[in-house]
Amino acid sequence: MSRARQPPLVTGISPNEGISWTKVTIRGENLGTGPTDLIGLTICGHNCLLTAEWMSASKIVCRVGQAKNDKGDIIVTTKSGGRGTSTVSFKLLKPEKIGILDQSAVWVDEMNYYDMRTDRNKGIPPLSLRPANPLGIEIDKGRFPQKDLEMLFPGMSADFTSENFSAAWYLIENHSTTSFDQLKMAIVNLKKQANKKNEGSLAYVKGGLSTFFEAQDALSAIHQKLEADGTEKVEGSMTQKLENVLNRASNTADTLFQEVLGRKDKADSTRNALNVLQRFKFLFNLPLNIERNIQKGDYDVVINDYEKAKSLFGKTEVQVFKKYYAEVETRIEALRELLLDKLLETPSTLHDQKRYIRYLSDLHAPGDPAWQCIGAQHQWILQLMHNCKESYVKEQKGTSLLHCSMLDLDSDVRPSPIGHLSQTASLKRGSSFQSGRSDAWRYKAPQQVVFVEKLTKLVVSQLPNFWKLWISYVNGSLFSETAEKSGQMEKSKKNARQRQNDFKKMIQEVMHSLEKLIRGALLPFSLKEGESRQYGGWEMKSELSGQWLTHVIQTVRLSSESLTALEIPNDMLQIIQDLILDLRVRCIIVTLQHTAEDIKRLAEKEDWVVDNEGLTSLPSHFEQCIVHSLQSLKTVLDCKPGEASVSFDLYSNFLLFLLSVDVSSPDLFGSIHEDSSLTSEQRVLIALSNCRYLERHTFLNIAEHFEKHGFQGVDKITQVSMESLKELDQRLFEMYIESKADPIVGSLEPGIYAGYFDWKDCLVPAGVRNYLKEALVNIIAVHAEVFTISKDLVPRVMSRIVEAVSEELSRLMQCVSSFSKNGALQVAEYFVLDLGLVRLMKRPVP
């Protein structure tokens, strides 16, 4: 058993007061399930059911009748819910009595205005007066797409006031889910409405039936009278009298009703004018609506309204419509100028640029707004780059400047999307040097390095949007469907094909400016004379170190990778690759020059502290300098895709110079630390020991590092370095031998001939003479000195000392022409000396 519905409840009525026959709208709850369910409706005690029109379960429209009470409730009675209640009331006003000739400002609610004098309908009822629901049942909008219905019913309309009205379309659109019983109820409602109209027309005829009969009787009497007389005189007399009567009646009627009929015509004209205003209010209100929507930024609404007005009134010949349409065109022209200014305004996002271009395209703006925007963006990027350079140059010179808002990319309105390509690329490699850096870095870094990083960041953040705007311009994605239908997209594509070379020049100009600005900051000597003022201006107090140049190379490489990711042709980016190559070569030269200077300064670090092997820390420092140089250049020497390889011949030749000149320089082992307890001969021995270690260990280690880093020609480098080192070693060795052997050798001849000794006339030898003892002691002292420094040098040094002494003794003996017997015995002491030297040479080293 179904549950009974709740009784009707009226919660509102609009208007809540009025005179009799005022049209009111009643709202509430449970107001019935349909027109047949509504069985009672009273307002202020008067039954209004006959004028009631059921709209929905919450809405009823009716007219207030001649009620007795001035104020009362609205009671709705339904079959399903019974008698209802009301929370509101209606106040009935007494109408003022208006005479037949009095003017009245009351609006007559007319569904159809019928002119009795012309016997025809005039005007079209306003849309607001048309019945919203002709079937009298609840409307349930379906979900059928409008385009499908238009294809299914071509040339038809769902508007029941249209000449091409399609009932099937109307039912599908508004009652696709309505039940069959409801549709039957709709047929009953239509029949009732038709009967009401027929009954109204019949009642009008019945009310004037007596008048028609009286007029018919009068005409019949006149006709019979004329036939009875049968004479022309009577006929003429009666006809004349009838005409006079009719003329007097007409004149009297015109006199009485001329003012009334005039007001009637004026009211008809006003009513028809209001109908025109109501029908064409879209055009009349359009200029004001355009202004309001422009202020709110609803440009899409403005464009849609303009297209609609253009299609309806663009070719009108009505002067009023022409006047208002001209005003619309004036507002649209102002909108075109406003949108163009916004389009060319910088900075702006890519989304806004596309949006403004689409608006201008839909408004049929003259020229090519998309190309104008591309040109404006190009000039703005160039201006940003040069302003960046000027800002940093002035800051370097100590000029106090406020931070330029144009250069504050961190707060820029377009962080790109692809504007973070450099950061993304570095994160993928896992070696981003730009991430995690503290702000203190900028205060430590040279001004040129900070400038290059800022400049590349600026280009990487701005150029992607510039490139995407061009791609959208080429493929026509900047335009809407309206522009595509009008052929504007094809025209734009044609223009883009013609301007490809111009855009290529724009990209090349940006790349050229980027390359020249970086050269002006880091490689000013590579600029031409006329370019120094435009791209240079930096104060080069000292050249950047290899470390900072490596950092700059990494920065430029990341920028190049970001631009390559945009699929910019390689020929446009070739100038950046050339710049990277020059920076790499310069970095290598500067790094090796600094390494050479560091090697020259190694002598300052020599403390002459010898370890167990007779070595100081100098060979280790030398190896560290070379290895550190190789490691610092590893990133520079590695070739990225698209980069040219650095010539290894250049690097190898420079290394040859570095190892041959600096290592063999006497300054490297010069006389320093004068307060040291070591003698100059001992320092020379230490240097010889270091050279020996360099030859046997250090150079071999350096050669392995060369091969590890992929260098070619390592054998040549090692060979030349060894030759240079051997030359240095030989000079030092000869220096030491000369300092030790010369005093010993020089003391032999004076010792032999001391006391006028003569080999032909000498005494019997009593023992070894003193000069030989002194020579042996000096040689033993040399042996001890060498052994103390490096035992490995003993054979080499002592062999040269013995050789020098032996050669001197041999020379002295060859100078003697003859020996006496005692002289011959004295010569045996030389063999004692030689024997001592041999034993000293063969003495095992502990």
mmCIF file of C-alpha atoms in Angstrom, residues 524-756:
data_model
loop_
_atom_site.group_PDB
_atom_site.id
_atom_site.type_symbol
_atom_site.label_atom_id
_atom_site.label_comp_id
_atom_site.label_asym_id
_atom_site.label_seq_id
_atom_site.Cartn_x
_atom_site.Cartn_y
_atom_site.Cartn_z
ATOM 1 C CA PRO A 524 87.831 39.959 -24.084
ATOM 2 C CA PHE A 525 90.876 39.456 -26.310
ATOM 3 C CA SER A 526 88.702 37.405 -28.719
ATOM 4 C CA LEU A 527 86.397 40.371 -29.485
ATOM 5 C CA LYS A 528 86.922 42.695 -32.409
ATOM 6 C CA GLU A 529 87.719 46.336 -31.880
ATOM 7 C CA GLY A 530 84.165 47.557 -32.512
ATOM 8 C CA GLU A 531 82.615 44.902 -30.250
ATOM 9 C CA SER A 532 84.511 45.702 -27.054
ATOM 10 C CA ARG A 533 82.429 48.739 -26.163
ATOM 11 C CA GLN A 534 79.101 46.968 -26.784
ATOM 12 C CA TYR A 535 79.880 43.626 -25.166
ATOM 13 C CA GLY A 536 82.882 44.401 -22.944
ATOM 14 C CA GLY A 537 83.589 47.053 -20.349
ATOM 15 C CA TRP A 538 84.775 44.730 -17.562
ATOM 16 C CA GLU A 539 87.688 45.583 -15.329
ATOM 17 C CA MET A 540 90.134 42.710 -15.764
ATOM 18 C CA LYS A 541 92.233 43.113 -12.604
ATOM 19 C CA SER A 542 93.326 39.487 -12.692
ATOM 20 C CA GLU A 543 92.592 36.567 -14.967
ATOM 21 C CA LEU A 544 90.145 33.933 -13.793
ATOM 22 C CA SER A 545 91.598 30.727 -12.468
ATOM 23 C CA GLY A 546 91.073 27.371 -14.132
ATOM 24 C CA GLN A 547 88.639 26.389 -11.391
ATOM 25 C CA TRP A 548 86.266 29.267 -12.178
ATOM 26 C CA LEU A 549 86.642 28.725 -15.921
ATOM 27 C CA THR A 550 85.683 25.077 -15.395
ATOM 28 C CA HIS A 551 82.613 26.246 -13.491
ATOM 29 C CA VAL A 552 81.685 28.604 -16.341
ATOM 30 C CA ILE A 553 82.131 25.834 -18.918
ATOM 31 C CA GLN A 554 79.781 23.603 -16.931
ATOM 32 C CA THR A 555 77.227 26.439 -16.742
ATOM 33 C CA VAL A 556 77.343 27.084 -20.501
ATOM 34 C CA ARG A 557 77.136 23.353 -21.200
ATOM 35 C CA LEU A 558 73.972 23.011 -19.126
ATOM 36 C CA SER A 559 72.444 25.968 -20.950
ATOM 37 C CA SER A 560 73.350 24.412 -24.299
ATOM 38 C CA GLU A 561 71.746 21.105 -23.277
ATOM 39 C CA SER A 562 68.595 22.931 -22.187
ATOM 40 C CA LEU A 563 68.351 24.725 -25.526
ATOM 41 C CA THR A 564 69.047 21.510 -27.422
ATOM 42 C CA ALA A 565 66.159 19.857 -25.562
ATOM 43 C CA LEU A 566 63.845 22.402 -27.223
ATOM 44 C CA GLU A 567 64.744 20.791 -30.576
ATOM 45 C CA ILE A 568 66.321 24.001 -31.825
ATOM 46 C CA PRO A 569 68.332 23.149 -34.971
ATOM 47 C CA ASN A 570 72.018 22.506 -34.306
ATOM 48 C CA ASP A 571 73.174 25.103 -36.821
ATOM 49 C CA MET A 572 71.560 27.813 -34.677
ATOM 50 C CA LEU A 573 73.430 26.564 -31.590
ATOM 51 C CA GLN A 574 76.777 26.036 -33.321
ATOM 52 C CA ILE A 575 78.012 29.421 -32.131
ATOM 53 C CA ILE A 576 77.553 28.240 -28.525
ATOM 54 C CA GLN A 577 79.571 25.089 -29.270
ATOM 55 C CA ASP A 578 82.382 27.256 -30.663
ATOM 56 C CA LEU A 579 82.266 29.352 -27.513
ATOM 57 C CA ILE A 580 82.522 26.234 -25.337
ATOM 58 C CA LEU A 581 85.534 25.053 -27.344
ATOM 59 C CA ASP A 582 87.325 28.381 -26.888
ATOM 60 C CA LEU A 583 86.543 28.355 -23.179
ATOM 61 C CA ARG A 584 87.898 24.820 -22.848
ATOM 62 C CA VAL A 585 91.142 25.726 -24.628
ATOM 63 C CA ARG A 586 91.510 28.843 -22.506
ATOM 64 C CA CYS A 587 90.823 26.861 -19.346
ATOM 65 C CA ILE A 588 93.506 24.328 -20.263
ATOM 66 C CA ILE A 589 96.084 27.046 -20.963
ATOM 67 C CA VAL A 590 95.296 28.979 -17.778
ATOM 68 C CA THR A 591 95.314 25.818 -15.673
ATOM 69 C CA LEU A 592 98.693 24.690 -17.026
ATOM 70 C CA GLN A 593 100.140 28.162 -16.621
ATOM 71 C CA HIS A 594 99.047 28.223 -13.003
ATOM 72 C CA THR A 595 100.462 24.726 -12.576
ATOM 73 C CA ALA A 596 103.796 25.891 -13.991
ATOM 74 C CA GLU A 597 103.816 28.804 -11.559
ATOM 75 C CA ASP A 598 103.006 26.438 -8.712
ATOM 76 C CA ILE A 599 105.895 24.187 -9.717
ATOM 77 C CA LYS A 600 108.223 27.171 -9.786
ATOM 78 C CA ARG A 601 107.151 28.042 -6.281
ATOM 79 C CA LEU A 602 107.838 24.521 -5.016
ATOM 80 C CA ALA A 603 111.367 25.633 -4.094
ATOM 81 C CA GLU A 604 109.817 27.860 -1.447
ATOM 82 C CA LYS A 605 108.334 24.755 0.163
ATOM 83 C CA GLU A 606 111.643 22.831 0.324
ATOM 84 C CA ASP A 607 112.579 22.255 3.958
ATOM 85 C CA TRP A 608 115.605 19.979 3.215
ATOM 86 C CA VAL A 609 114.351 17.385 5.677
ATOM 87 C CA VAL A 610 115.595 14.031 4.370
ATOM 88 C CA ASP A 611 113.893 10.707 4.999
ATOM 89 C CA ASN A 612 115.540 7.293 5.166
ATOM 90 C CA GLU A 613 115.806 7.121 1.383
ATOM 91 C CA GLY A 614 117.493 10.473 1.048
ATOM 92 C CA LEU A 615 114.387 12.244 -0.259
ATOM 93 C CA THR A 616 112.599 15.419 0.723
ATOM 94 C CA SER A 617 108.912 16.248 0.233
ATOM 95 C CA LEU A 618 109.612 18.083 -3.025
ATOM 96 C CA PRO A 619 109.042 15.137 -5.438
ATOM 97 C CA SER A 620 105.735 14.397 -3.728
ATOM 98 C CA HIS A 621 104.621 18.030 -4.074
ATOM 99 C CA PHE A 622 105.632 18.003 -7.711
ATOM 100 C CA GLU A 623 103.576 14.883 -8.422
ATOM 101 C CA GLN A 624 100.585 16.304 -6.570
ATOM 102 C CA CYS A 625 100.668 19.485 -8.663
ATOM 103 C CA ILE A 626 100.629 17.515 -11.908
ATOM 104 C CA VAL A 627 97.926 15.090 -10.760
ATOM 105 C CA HIS A 628 95.738 17.901 -9.411
ATOM 106 C CA SER A 629 96.080 19.702 -12.739
ATOM 107 C CA LEU A 630 94.977 16.578 -14.614
ATOM 108 C CA GLN A 631 92.012 16.034 -12.320
ATOM 109 C CA SER A 632 90.852 19.633 -12.595
ATOM 110 C CA LEU A 633 90.946 19.381 -16.392
ATOM 111 C CA LYS A 634 89.097 16.073 -16.639
ATOM 112 C CA THR A 635 85.683 17.766 -16.930
ATOM 113 C CA VAL A 636 87.053 20.239 -19.466
ATOM 114 C CA LEU A 637 88.698 17.593 -21.634
ATOM 115 C CA ASP A 638 85.645 15.302 -21.706
ATOM 116 C CA CYS A 639 83.655 15.963 -24.882
ATOM 117 C CA LYS A 640 79.901 16.316 -24.656
ATOM 118 C CA PRO A 641 77.653 15.449 -27.623
ATOM 119 C CA GLY A 642 78.152 17.975 -30.382
ATOM 120 C CA GLU A 643 81.439 19.358 -28.972
ATOM 121 C CA ALA A 644 84.765 19.278 -30.766
ATOM 122 C CA SER A 645 87.667 17.532 -29.082
ATOM 123 C CA VAL A 646 90.555 19.622 -27.807
ATOM 124 C CA SER A 647 93.796 18.966 -29.684
ATOM 125 C CA PHE A 648 96.012 16.713 -27.538
ATOM 126 C CA ASP A 649 99.057 18.002 -29.387
ATOM 127 C CA LEU A 650 98.508 21.431 -27.875
ATOM 128 C CA TYR A 651 98.148 19.979 -24.403
ATOM 129 C CA SER A 652 101.063 17.589 -24.817
ATOM 130 C CA ASN A 653 103.406 20.290 -26.120
ATOM 131 C CA PHE A 654 102.525 22.513 -23.215
ATOM 132 C CA LEU A 655 103.161 19.647 -20.787
ATOM 133 C CA LEU A 656 106.523 19.040 -22.425
ATOM 134 C CA PHE A 657 107.401 22.649 -21.838
ATOM 135 C CA LEU A 658 106.076 22.419 -18.297
ATOM 136 C CA LEU A 659 108.062 19.307 -17.399
ATOM 137 C CA SER A 660 111.210 20.136 -19.327
ATOM 138 C CA VAL A 661 111.699 23.777 -18.453
ATOM 139 C CA ASP A 662 110.382 23.997 -14.941
ATOM 140 C CA VAL A 663 111.751 20.686 -13.671
ATOM 141 C CA SER A 664 115.188 21.416 -15.054
ATOM 142 C CA SER A 665 115.209 24.934 -13.720
ATOM 143 C CA PRO A 666 117.986 25.446 -11.163
ATOM 144 C CA ASP A 667 115.669 27.752 -9.251
ATOM 145 C CA LEU A 668 113.646 24.701 -8.288
ATOM 146 C CA PHE A 669 116.585 23.542 -6.163
ATOM 147 C CA GLY A 670 118.072 26.932 -5.523
ATOM 148 C CA SER A 671 119.835 27.996 -2.398
ATOM 149 C CA ILE A 672 117.119 28.826 0.072
ATOM 150 C CA HIS A 673 116.774 28.580 3.769
ATOM 151 C CA GLU A 674 120.172 30.094 4.342
ATOM 152 C CA ASP A 675 119.782 29.434 8.034
ATOM 153 C CA SER A 676 119.817 25.665 7.343
ATOM 154 C CA SER A 677 122.724 23.669 8.799
ATOM 155 C CA LEU A 678 123.222 21.884 5.480
ATOM 156 C CA THR A 679 126.009 22.944 3.176
ATOM 157 C CA SER A 680 125.453 23.714 -0.462
ATOM 158 C CA GLU A 681 127.145 20.408 -1.410
ATOM 159 C CA GLN A 682 124.734 18.493 0.829
ATOM 160 C CA ARG A 683 121.763 20.268 -0.762
ATOM 161 C CA VAL A 684 123.106 19.307 -4.172
ATOM 162 C CA LEU A 685 123.275 15.686 -3.049
ATOM 163 C CA ILE A 686 119.669 15.918 -1.813
ATOM 164 C CA ALA A 687 118.674 17.372 -5.191
ATOM 165 C CA LEU A 688 120.457 14.493 -6.941
ATOM 166 C CA SER A 689 118.583 12.025 -4.755
ATOM 167 C CA ASN A 690 115.267 13.739 -5.591
ATOM 168 C CA CYS A 691 116.085 13.673 -9.294
ATOM 169 C CA ARG A 692 116.855 9.997 -9.082
ATOM 170 C CA TYR A 693 113.450 9.388 -7.420
ATOM 171 C CA LEU A 694 111.687 11.514 -10.023
ATOM 172 C CA GLU A 695 113.236 9.460 -12.788
ATOM 173 C CA ARG A 696 112.506 6.059 -11.310
ATOM 174 C CA HIS A 697 109.105 6.638 -9.663
ATOM 175 C CA THR A 698 107.422 10.045 -10.038
ATOM 176 C CA PHE A 699 107.485 10.290 -13.828
ATOM 177 C CA LEU A 700 106.230 6.748 -14.170
ATOM 178 C CA ASN A 701 103.324 7.539 -11.846
ATOM 179 C CA ILE A 702 102.526 10.687 -13.808
ATOM 180 C CA ALA A 703 102.584 8.672 -17.050
ATOM 181 C CA GLU A 704 100.035 6.267 -15.560
ATOM 182 C CA HIS A 705 97.778 9.209 -14.674
ATOM 183 C CA PHE A 706 98.092 10.502 -18.233
ATOM 184 C CA GLU A 707 97.028 7.159 -19.640
ATOM 185 C CA LYS A 708 94.215 6.902 -17.085
ATOM 186 C CA HIS A 709 92.765 10.206 -18.277
ATOM 187 C CA GLY A 710 92.981 9.130 -21.911
ATOM 188 C CA PHE A 711 95.932 11.256 -23.075
ATOM 189 C CA GLN A 712 97.816 10.357 -26.194
ATOM 190 C CA GLY A 713 101.563 10.688 -26.741
ATOM 191 C CA VAL A 714 102.429 9.737 -23.143
ATOM 192 C CA ASP A 715 105.664 8.038 -24.262
ATOM 193 C CA LYS A 716 106.834 11.208 -25.919
ATOM 194 C CA ILE A 717 106.011 13.262 -22.855
ATOM 195 C CA THR A 718 107.855 10.806 -20.621
ATOM 196 C CA GLN A 719 110.862 10.641 -22.939
ATOM 197 C CA VAL A 720 111.316 14.384 -23.188
ATOM 198 C CA SER A 721 110.764 14.775 -19.456
ATOM 199 C CA MET A 722 113.363 12.121 -18.722
ATOM 200 C CA GLU A 723 115.884 13.797 -20.995
ATOM 201 C CA SER A 724 115.306 17.125 -19.318
ATOM 202 C CA LEU A 725 115.605 15.551 -15.900
ATOM 203 C CA LYS A 726 118.813 13.736 -16.835
ATOM 204 C CA GLU A 727 120.259 16.992 -18.077
ATOM 205 C CA LEU A 728 119.489 18.588 -14.738
ATOM 206 C CA ASP A 729 120.836 15.587 -12.875
ATOM 207 C CA GLN A 730 124.055 15.661 -14.864
ATOM 208 C CA ARG A 731 124.587 19.355 -14.217
ATOM 209 C CA LEU A 732 124.036 18.897 -10.513
ATOM 210 C CA PHE A 733 126.291 15.852 -10.468
ATOM 211 C CA GLU A 734 129.074 17.640 -12.301
ATOM 212 C CA MET A 735 128.658 20.549 -9.931
ATOM 213 C CA TYR A 736 129.058 18.278 -6.916
ATOM 214 C CA ILE A 737 132.005 16.349 -8.380
ATOM 215 C CA GLU A 738 133.692 19.569 -9.284
ATOM 216 C CA SER A 739 133.226 20.906 -5.773
ATOM 217 C CA LYS A 740 134.629 17.707 -4.200
ATOM 218 C CA ALA A 741 137.145 16.320 -6.707
ATOM 219 C CA ASP A 742 138.914 19.541 -7.629
ATOM 220 C CA PRO A 743 140.254 20.248 -4.107
ATOM 221 C CA ILE A 744 141.521 16.670 -3.770
ATOM 222 C CA VAL A 745 143.024 16.546 -7.252
ATOM 223 C CA GLY A 746 144.473 20.027 -6.899
ATOM 224 C CA SER A 747 146.255 19.106 -3.670
ATOM 225 C CA LEU A 748 148.162 16.163 -5.212
ATOM 226 C CA GLU A 749 150.768 18.016 -7.322
ATOM 227 C CA PRO A 750 151.683 20.569 -4.632
ATOM 228 C CA GLY A 751 151.908 17.708 -2.130
ATOM 229 C CA ILE A 752 154.218 15.673 -4.315
ATOM 230 C CA TYR A 753 156.698 18.457 -4.989
ATOM 231 C CA ALA A 754 156.519 20.009 -1.571
ATOM 232 C CA GLY A 755 160.084 20.701 -0.198
ATOM 233 C CA TYR A 756 161.619 20.705 -3.669
#
